[in-house]
PDB file of C-alpha atoms and ligand atoms in Angstrom:
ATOM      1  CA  UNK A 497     276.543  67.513  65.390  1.00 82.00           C
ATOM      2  CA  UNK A 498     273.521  67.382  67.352  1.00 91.00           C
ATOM      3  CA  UNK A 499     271.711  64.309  67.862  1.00 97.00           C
ATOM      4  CA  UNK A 500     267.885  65.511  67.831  1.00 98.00           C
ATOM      5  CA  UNK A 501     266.353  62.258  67.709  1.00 98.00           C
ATOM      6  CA  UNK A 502     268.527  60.853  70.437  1.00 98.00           C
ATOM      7  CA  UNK A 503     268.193  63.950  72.688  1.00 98.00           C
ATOM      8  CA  UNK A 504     264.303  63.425  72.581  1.00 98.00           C
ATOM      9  CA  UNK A 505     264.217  59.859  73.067  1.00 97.00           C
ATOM     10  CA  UNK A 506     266.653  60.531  76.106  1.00 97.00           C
ATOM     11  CA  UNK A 507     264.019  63.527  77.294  1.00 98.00           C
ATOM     12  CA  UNK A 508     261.330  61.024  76.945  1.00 97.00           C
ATOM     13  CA  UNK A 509     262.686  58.424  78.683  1.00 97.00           C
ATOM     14  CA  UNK A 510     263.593  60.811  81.633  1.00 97.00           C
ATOM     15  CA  UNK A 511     259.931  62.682  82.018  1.00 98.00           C
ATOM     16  CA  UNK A 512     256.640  61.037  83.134  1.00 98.00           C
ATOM     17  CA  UNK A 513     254.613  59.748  80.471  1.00 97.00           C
ATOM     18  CA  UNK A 514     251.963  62.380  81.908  1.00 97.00           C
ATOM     19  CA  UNK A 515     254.206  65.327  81.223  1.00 98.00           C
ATOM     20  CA  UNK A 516     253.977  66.826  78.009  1.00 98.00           C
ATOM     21  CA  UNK A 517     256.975  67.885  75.789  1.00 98.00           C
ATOM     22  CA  UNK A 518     256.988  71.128  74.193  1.00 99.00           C
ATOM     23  CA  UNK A 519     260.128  71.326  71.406  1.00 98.00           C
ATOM     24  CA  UNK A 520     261.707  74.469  72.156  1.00 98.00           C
ATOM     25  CA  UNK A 521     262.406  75.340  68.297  1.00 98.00           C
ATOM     26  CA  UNK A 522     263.144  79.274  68.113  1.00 98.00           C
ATOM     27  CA  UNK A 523     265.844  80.758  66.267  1.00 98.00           C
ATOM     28  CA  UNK A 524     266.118  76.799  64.514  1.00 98.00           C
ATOM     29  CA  UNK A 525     265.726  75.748  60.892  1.00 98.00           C
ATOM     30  CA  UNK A 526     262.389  74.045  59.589  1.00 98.00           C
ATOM     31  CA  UNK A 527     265.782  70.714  58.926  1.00 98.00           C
ATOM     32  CA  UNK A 528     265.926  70.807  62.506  1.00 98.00           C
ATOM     33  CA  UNK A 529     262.011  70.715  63.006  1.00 98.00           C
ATOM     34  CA  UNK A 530     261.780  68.001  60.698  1.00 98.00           C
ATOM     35  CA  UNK A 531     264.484  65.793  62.712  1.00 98.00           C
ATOM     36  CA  UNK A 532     262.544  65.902  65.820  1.00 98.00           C
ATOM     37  CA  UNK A 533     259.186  65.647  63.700  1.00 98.00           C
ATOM     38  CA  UNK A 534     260.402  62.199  62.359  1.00 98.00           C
ATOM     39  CA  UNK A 535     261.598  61.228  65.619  1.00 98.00           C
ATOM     40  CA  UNK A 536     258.017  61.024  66.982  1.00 98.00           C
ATOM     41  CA  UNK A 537     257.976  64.901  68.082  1.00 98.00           C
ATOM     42  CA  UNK A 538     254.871  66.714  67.584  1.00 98.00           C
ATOM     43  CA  UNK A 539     254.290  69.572  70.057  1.00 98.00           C
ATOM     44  CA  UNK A 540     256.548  72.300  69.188  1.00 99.00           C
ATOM     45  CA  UNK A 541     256.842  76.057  70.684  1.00 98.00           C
ATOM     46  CA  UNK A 542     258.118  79.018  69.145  1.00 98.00           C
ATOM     47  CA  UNK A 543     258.417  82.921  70.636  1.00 98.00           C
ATOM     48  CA  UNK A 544     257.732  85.578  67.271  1.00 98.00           C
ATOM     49  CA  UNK A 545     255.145  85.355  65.375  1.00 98.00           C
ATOM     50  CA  UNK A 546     256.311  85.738  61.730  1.00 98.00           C
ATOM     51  CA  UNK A 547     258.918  82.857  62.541  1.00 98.00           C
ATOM     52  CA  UNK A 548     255.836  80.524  63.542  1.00 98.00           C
ATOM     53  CA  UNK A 549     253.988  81.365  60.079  1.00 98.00           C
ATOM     54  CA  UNK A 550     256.674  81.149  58.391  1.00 98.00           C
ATOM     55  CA  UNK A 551     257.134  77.486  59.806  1.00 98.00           C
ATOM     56  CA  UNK A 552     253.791  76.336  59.584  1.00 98.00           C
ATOM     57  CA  UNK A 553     253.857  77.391  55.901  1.00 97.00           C
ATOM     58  CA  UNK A 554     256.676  74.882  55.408  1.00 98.00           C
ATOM     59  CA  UNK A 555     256.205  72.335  57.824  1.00 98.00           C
ATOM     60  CA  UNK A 556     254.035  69.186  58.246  1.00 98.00           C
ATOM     61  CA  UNK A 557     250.073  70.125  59.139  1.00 98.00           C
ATOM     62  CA  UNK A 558     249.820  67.999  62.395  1.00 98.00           C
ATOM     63  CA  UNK A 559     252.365  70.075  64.204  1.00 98.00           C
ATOM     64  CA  UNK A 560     251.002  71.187  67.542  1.00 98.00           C
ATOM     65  CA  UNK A 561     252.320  74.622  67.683  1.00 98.00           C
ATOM     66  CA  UNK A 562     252.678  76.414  71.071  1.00 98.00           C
ATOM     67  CA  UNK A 563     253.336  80.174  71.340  1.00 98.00           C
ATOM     68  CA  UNK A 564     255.630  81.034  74.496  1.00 98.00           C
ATOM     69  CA  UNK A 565     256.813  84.260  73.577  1.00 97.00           C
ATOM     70  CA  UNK A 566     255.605  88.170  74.360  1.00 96.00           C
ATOM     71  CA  UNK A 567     252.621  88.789  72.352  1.00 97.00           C
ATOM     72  CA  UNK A 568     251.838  92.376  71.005  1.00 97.00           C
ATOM     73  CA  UNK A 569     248.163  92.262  70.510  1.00 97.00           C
ATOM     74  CA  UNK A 570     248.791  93.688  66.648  1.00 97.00           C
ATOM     75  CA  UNK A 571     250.094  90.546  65.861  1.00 98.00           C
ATOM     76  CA  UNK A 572     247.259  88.017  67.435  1.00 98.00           C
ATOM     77  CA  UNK A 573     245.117  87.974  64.285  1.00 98.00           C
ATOM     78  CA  UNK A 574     247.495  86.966  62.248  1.00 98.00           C
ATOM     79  CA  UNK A 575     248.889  84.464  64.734  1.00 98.00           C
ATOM     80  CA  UNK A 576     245.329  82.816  65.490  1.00 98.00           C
ATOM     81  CA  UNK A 577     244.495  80.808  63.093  1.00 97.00           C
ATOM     82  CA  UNK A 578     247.778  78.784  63.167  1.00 97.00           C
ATOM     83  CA  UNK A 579     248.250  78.576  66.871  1.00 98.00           C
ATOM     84  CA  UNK A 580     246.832  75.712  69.247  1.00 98.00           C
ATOM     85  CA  UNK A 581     247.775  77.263  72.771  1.00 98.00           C
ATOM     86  CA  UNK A 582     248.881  80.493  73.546  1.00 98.00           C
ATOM     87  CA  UNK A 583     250.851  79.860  76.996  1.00 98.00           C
ATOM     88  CA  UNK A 584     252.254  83.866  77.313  1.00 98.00           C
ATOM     89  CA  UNK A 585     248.620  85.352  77.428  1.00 98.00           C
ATOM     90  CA  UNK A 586     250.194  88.073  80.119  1.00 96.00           C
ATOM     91  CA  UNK A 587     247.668  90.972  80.142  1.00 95.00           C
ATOM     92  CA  UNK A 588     243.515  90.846  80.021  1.00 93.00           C
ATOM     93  CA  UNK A 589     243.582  92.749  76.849  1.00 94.00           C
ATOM     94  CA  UNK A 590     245.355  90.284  75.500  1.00 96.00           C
ATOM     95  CA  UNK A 591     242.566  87.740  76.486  1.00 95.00           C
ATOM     96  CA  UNK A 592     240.490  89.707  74.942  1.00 94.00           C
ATOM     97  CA  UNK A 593     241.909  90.802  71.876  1.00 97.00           C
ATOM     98  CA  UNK A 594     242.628  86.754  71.446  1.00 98.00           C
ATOM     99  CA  UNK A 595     239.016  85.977  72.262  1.00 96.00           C
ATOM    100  CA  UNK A 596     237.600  87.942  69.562  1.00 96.00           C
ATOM    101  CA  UNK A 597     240.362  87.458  66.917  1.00 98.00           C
ATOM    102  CA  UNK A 598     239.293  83.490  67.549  1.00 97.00           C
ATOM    103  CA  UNK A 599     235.692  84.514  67.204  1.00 97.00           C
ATOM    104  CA  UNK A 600     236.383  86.078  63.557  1.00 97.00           C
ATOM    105  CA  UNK A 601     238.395  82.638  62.979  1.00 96.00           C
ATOM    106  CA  UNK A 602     235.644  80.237  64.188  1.00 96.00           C
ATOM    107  CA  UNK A 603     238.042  78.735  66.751  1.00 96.00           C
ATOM    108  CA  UNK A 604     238.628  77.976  70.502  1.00 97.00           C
ATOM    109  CA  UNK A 605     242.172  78.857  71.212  1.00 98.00           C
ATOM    110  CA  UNK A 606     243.701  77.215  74.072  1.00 98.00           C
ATOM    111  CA  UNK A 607     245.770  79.732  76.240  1.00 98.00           C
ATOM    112  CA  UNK A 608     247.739  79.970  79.717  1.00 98.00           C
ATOM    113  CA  UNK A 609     247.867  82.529  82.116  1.00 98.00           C
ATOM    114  CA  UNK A 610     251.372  83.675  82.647  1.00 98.00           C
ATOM    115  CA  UNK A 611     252.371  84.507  85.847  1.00 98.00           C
ATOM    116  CA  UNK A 612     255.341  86.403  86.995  1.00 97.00           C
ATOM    117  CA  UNK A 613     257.526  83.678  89.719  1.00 96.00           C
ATOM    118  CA  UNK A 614     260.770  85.113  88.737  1.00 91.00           C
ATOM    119  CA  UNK A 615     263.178  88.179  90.121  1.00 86.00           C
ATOM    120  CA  UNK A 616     264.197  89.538  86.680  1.00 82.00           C
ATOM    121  CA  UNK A 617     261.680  92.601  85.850  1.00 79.00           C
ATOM    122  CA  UNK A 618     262.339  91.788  82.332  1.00 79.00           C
ATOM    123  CA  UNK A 619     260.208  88.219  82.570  1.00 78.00           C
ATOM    124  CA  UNK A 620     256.444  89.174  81.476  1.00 87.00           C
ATOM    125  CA  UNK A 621     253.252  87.944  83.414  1.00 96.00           C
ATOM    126  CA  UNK A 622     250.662  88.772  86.030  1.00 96.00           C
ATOM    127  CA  UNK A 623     250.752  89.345  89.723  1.00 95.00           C
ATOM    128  CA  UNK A 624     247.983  86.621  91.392  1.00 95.00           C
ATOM    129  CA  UNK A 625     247.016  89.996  93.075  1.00 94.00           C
ATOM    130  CA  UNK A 626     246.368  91.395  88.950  1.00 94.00           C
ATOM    131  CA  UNK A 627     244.356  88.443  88.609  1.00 95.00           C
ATOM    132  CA  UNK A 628     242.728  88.411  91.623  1.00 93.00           C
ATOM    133  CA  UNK A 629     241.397  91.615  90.704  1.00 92.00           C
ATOM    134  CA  UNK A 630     240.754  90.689  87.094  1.00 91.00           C
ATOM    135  CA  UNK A 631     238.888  87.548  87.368  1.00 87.00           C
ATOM    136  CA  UNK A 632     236.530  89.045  90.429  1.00 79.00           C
ATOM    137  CA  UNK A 633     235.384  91.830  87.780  1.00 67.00           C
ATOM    138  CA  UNK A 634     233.823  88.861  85.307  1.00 62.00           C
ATOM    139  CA  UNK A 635     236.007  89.483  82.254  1.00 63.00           C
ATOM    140  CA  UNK A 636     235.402  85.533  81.530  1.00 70.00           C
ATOM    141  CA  UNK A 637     232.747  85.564  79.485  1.00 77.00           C
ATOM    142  CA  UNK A 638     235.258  85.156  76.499  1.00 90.00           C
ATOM    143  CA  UNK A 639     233.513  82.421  74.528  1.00 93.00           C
ATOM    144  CA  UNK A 640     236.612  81.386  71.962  1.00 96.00           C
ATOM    145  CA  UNK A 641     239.104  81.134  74.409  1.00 95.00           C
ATOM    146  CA  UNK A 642     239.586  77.814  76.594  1.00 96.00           C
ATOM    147  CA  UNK A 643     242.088  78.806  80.022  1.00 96.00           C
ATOM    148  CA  UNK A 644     243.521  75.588  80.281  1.00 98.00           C
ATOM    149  CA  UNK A 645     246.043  76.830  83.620  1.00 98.00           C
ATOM    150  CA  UNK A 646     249.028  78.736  83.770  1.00 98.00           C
ATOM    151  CA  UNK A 647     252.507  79.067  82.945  1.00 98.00           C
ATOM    152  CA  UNK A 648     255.835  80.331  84.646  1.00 98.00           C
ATOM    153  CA  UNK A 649     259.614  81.376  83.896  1.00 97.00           C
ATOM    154  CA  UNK A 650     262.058  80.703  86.411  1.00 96.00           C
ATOM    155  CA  UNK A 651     264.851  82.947  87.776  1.00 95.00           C
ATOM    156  CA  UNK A 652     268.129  82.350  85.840  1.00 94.00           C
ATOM    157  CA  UNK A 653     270.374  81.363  88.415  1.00 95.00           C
ATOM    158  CA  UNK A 654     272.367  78.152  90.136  1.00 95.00           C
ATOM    159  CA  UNK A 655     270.503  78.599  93.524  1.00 97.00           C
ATOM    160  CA  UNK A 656     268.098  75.584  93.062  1.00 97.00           C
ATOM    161  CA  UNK A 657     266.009  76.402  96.383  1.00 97.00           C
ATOM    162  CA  UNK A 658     265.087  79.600  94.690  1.00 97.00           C
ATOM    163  CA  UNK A 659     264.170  78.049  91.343  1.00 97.00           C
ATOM    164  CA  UNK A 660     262.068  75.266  93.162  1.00 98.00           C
ATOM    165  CA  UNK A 661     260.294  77.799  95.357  1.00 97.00           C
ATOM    166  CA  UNK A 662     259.602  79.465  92.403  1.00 97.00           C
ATOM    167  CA  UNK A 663     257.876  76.534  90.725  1.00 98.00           C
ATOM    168  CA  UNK A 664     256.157  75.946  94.152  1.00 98.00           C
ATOM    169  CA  UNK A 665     254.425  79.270  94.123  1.00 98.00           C
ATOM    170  CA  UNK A 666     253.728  78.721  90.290  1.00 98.00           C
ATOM    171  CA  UNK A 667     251.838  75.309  91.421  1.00 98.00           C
ATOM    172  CA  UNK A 668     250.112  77.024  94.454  1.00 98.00           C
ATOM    173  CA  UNK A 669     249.007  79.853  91.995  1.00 98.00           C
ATOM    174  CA  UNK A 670     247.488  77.548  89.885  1.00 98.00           C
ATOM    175  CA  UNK A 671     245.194  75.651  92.809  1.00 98.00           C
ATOM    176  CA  UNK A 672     243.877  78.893  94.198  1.00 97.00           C
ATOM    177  CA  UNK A 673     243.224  79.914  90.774  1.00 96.00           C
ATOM    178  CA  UNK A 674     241.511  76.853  90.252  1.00 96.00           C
ATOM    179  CA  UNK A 675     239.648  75.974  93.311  1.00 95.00           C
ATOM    180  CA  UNK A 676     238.219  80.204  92.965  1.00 94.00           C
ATOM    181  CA  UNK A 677     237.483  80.667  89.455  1.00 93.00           C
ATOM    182  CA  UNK A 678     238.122  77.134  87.360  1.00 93.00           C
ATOM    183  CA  UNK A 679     236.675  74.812  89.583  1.00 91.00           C
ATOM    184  CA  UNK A 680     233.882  73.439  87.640  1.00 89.00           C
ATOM    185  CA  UNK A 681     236.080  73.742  84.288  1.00 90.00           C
ATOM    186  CA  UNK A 682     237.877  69.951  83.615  1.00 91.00           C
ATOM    187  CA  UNK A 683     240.347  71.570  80.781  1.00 94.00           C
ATOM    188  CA  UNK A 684     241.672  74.296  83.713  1.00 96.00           C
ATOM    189  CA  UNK A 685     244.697  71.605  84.134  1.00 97.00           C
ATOM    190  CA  UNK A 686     247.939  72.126  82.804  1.00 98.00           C
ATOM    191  CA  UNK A 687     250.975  73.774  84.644  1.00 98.00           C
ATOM    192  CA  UNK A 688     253.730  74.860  82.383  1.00 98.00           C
ATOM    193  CA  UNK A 689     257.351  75.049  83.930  1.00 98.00           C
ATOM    194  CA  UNK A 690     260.539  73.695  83.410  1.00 98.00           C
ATOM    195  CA  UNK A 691     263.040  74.594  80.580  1.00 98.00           C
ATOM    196  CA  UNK A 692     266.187  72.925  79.835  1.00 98.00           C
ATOM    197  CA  UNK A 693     268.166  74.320  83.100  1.00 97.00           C
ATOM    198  CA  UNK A 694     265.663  73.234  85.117  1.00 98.00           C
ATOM    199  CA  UNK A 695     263.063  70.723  83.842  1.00 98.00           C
ATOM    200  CA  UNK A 696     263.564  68.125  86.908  1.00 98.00           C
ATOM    201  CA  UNK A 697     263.082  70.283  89.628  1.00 98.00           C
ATOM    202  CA  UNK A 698     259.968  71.641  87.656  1.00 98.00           C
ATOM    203  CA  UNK A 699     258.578  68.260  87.270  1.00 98.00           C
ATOM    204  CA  UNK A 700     259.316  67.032  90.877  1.00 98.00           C
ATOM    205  CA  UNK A 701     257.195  70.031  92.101  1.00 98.00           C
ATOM    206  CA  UNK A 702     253.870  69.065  89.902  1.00 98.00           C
ATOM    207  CA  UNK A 703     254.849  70.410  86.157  1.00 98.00           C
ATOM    208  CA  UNK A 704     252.235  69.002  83.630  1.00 98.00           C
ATOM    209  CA  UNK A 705     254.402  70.849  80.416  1.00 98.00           C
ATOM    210  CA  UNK A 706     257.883  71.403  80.268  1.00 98.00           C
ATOM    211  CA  UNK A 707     259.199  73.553  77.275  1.00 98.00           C
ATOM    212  CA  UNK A 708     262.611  72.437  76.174  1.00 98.00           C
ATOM    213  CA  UNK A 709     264.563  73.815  73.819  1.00 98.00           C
ATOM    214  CA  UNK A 710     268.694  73.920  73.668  1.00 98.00           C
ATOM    215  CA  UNK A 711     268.836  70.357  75.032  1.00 98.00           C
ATOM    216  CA  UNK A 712     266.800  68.860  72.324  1.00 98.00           C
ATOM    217  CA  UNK A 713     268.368  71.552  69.318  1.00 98.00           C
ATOM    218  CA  UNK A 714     271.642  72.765  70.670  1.00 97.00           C
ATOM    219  CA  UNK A 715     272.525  75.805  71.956  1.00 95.00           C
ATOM    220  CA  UNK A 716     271.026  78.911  70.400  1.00 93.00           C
TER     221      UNK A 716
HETATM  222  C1  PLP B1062     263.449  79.811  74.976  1.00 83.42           C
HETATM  223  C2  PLP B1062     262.374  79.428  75.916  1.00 83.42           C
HETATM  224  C3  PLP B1062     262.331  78.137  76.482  1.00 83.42           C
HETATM  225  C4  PLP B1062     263.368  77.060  76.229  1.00 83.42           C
HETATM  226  O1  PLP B1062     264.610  77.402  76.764  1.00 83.42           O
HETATM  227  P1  PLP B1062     265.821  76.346  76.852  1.00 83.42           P
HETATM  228  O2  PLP B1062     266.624  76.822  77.996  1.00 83.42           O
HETATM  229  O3  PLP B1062     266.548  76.413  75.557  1.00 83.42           O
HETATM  230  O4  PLP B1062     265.235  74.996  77.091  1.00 83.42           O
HETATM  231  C5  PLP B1062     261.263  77.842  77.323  1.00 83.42           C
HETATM  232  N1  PLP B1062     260.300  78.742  77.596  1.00 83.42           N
HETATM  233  C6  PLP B1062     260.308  79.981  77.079  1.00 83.42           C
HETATM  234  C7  PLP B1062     259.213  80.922  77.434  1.00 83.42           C
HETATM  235  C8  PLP B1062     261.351  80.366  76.227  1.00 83.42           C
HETATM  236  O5  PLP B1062     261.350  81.615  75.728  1.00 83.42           O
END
């Protein structure tokens, strides 16, 4: 049996205190959520949307949930108004069609700019050059959404001087992002990498989140 409880105190004990824990819960029962919930857990992050509705429906109220998944912009409205970040935001219509689904909600949704570090075509997010070219042409005049920094997926693989160059572009993304189009925003902060495989390296190299997920639950 998996020990939830003790597998987050363990995390815990092994991340900074500044580095924030997203619960990897996906593909796990709402039994399983509770667990970590009564162990202190709060933040958790889930990848389809009817599988987070469905869980906020039966779970505790002050769950943080975080979306990390590919998000089809037919699902965002019904996704909004039970989601506190959006870290997968991978296209400027997607910005959009978040900003204004928000608006209709009367909320600010937190989201993250996901960029593309790995060498698997398959991982989603922007080029910098994408967003280069996207923030020049304004675009950021989206009221209801908050950009609070940027996210990142990994390469899958053993070679550990790839992953950490990875997260070292991820981190260098994020200060020429910030220093060209955040600078005067305080929330424009967080940098999300690091997953179970490779949460250390991502937090030696400047990670502010790490989402966790089969060393907290199990495998999948
Ligand atoms: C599934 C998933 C994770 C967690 O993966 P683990 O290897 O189980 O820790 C993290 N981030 C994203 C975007 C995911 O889809």
């Amino acid at each position: 049996m998996t020990d939830i409880a003790g597998n987050i105190k363990y995390l815990r004990s092994q991340l900074p205190s500044s580095v924030k824990l997203v619960a990897v819960s996906k593909t796990k029962p709402v039994s399983d959520i509770m667990e970590a919930y009564n162990a202190g857990q709060r933040c958790f992050g889930e990848n389809r949307v009817p599988e987070l509705l469905n869980k906020t429906d039966l779970l505790p109220k002050d769950i943080e949930w975080h979306f990390i998944g590919h998000l089809q912009s037919n699902k965002v409205k019904s996704l909004v108004p039970f989601v506190d970040m959006i870290q997968s935001v991978d296209s400027f219509k997607l910005l959009q069609v978040i900003n204004s689904e928000a608006l209709k909600s009367g909320k600010i949704v937190d989201c993250l700019i996901q960029i593309h570090i790995a060498t698997e075509e398959t991982k989603s997010g922007f080029s910098i050059q994408e967003l280069n070219e996207g923030f020049k042409t304004d675009t950021l005049n989206l009221k209801n959404i908050r950009i609070c920094g940027v996210m990142g997926m990994a390469t899958y693989t053993s070679d550990t001087k790839k992953i950490q160059a990875e997260f070292i572009y991820l981190r260098d993304c994020f200060h020429s992002l910030k220093e060209k189009y955040f600078k005067s925003e305080l929330h424009f902060n967080e940098i999300s990498m690091g997953m179970s495989g490779d949460y250390k390296l991502a937090v030696n190299e400047g990670s502010t989140m790490v989402r966790i997920g089969s060393l907290i639950f199990g495998e999948r």
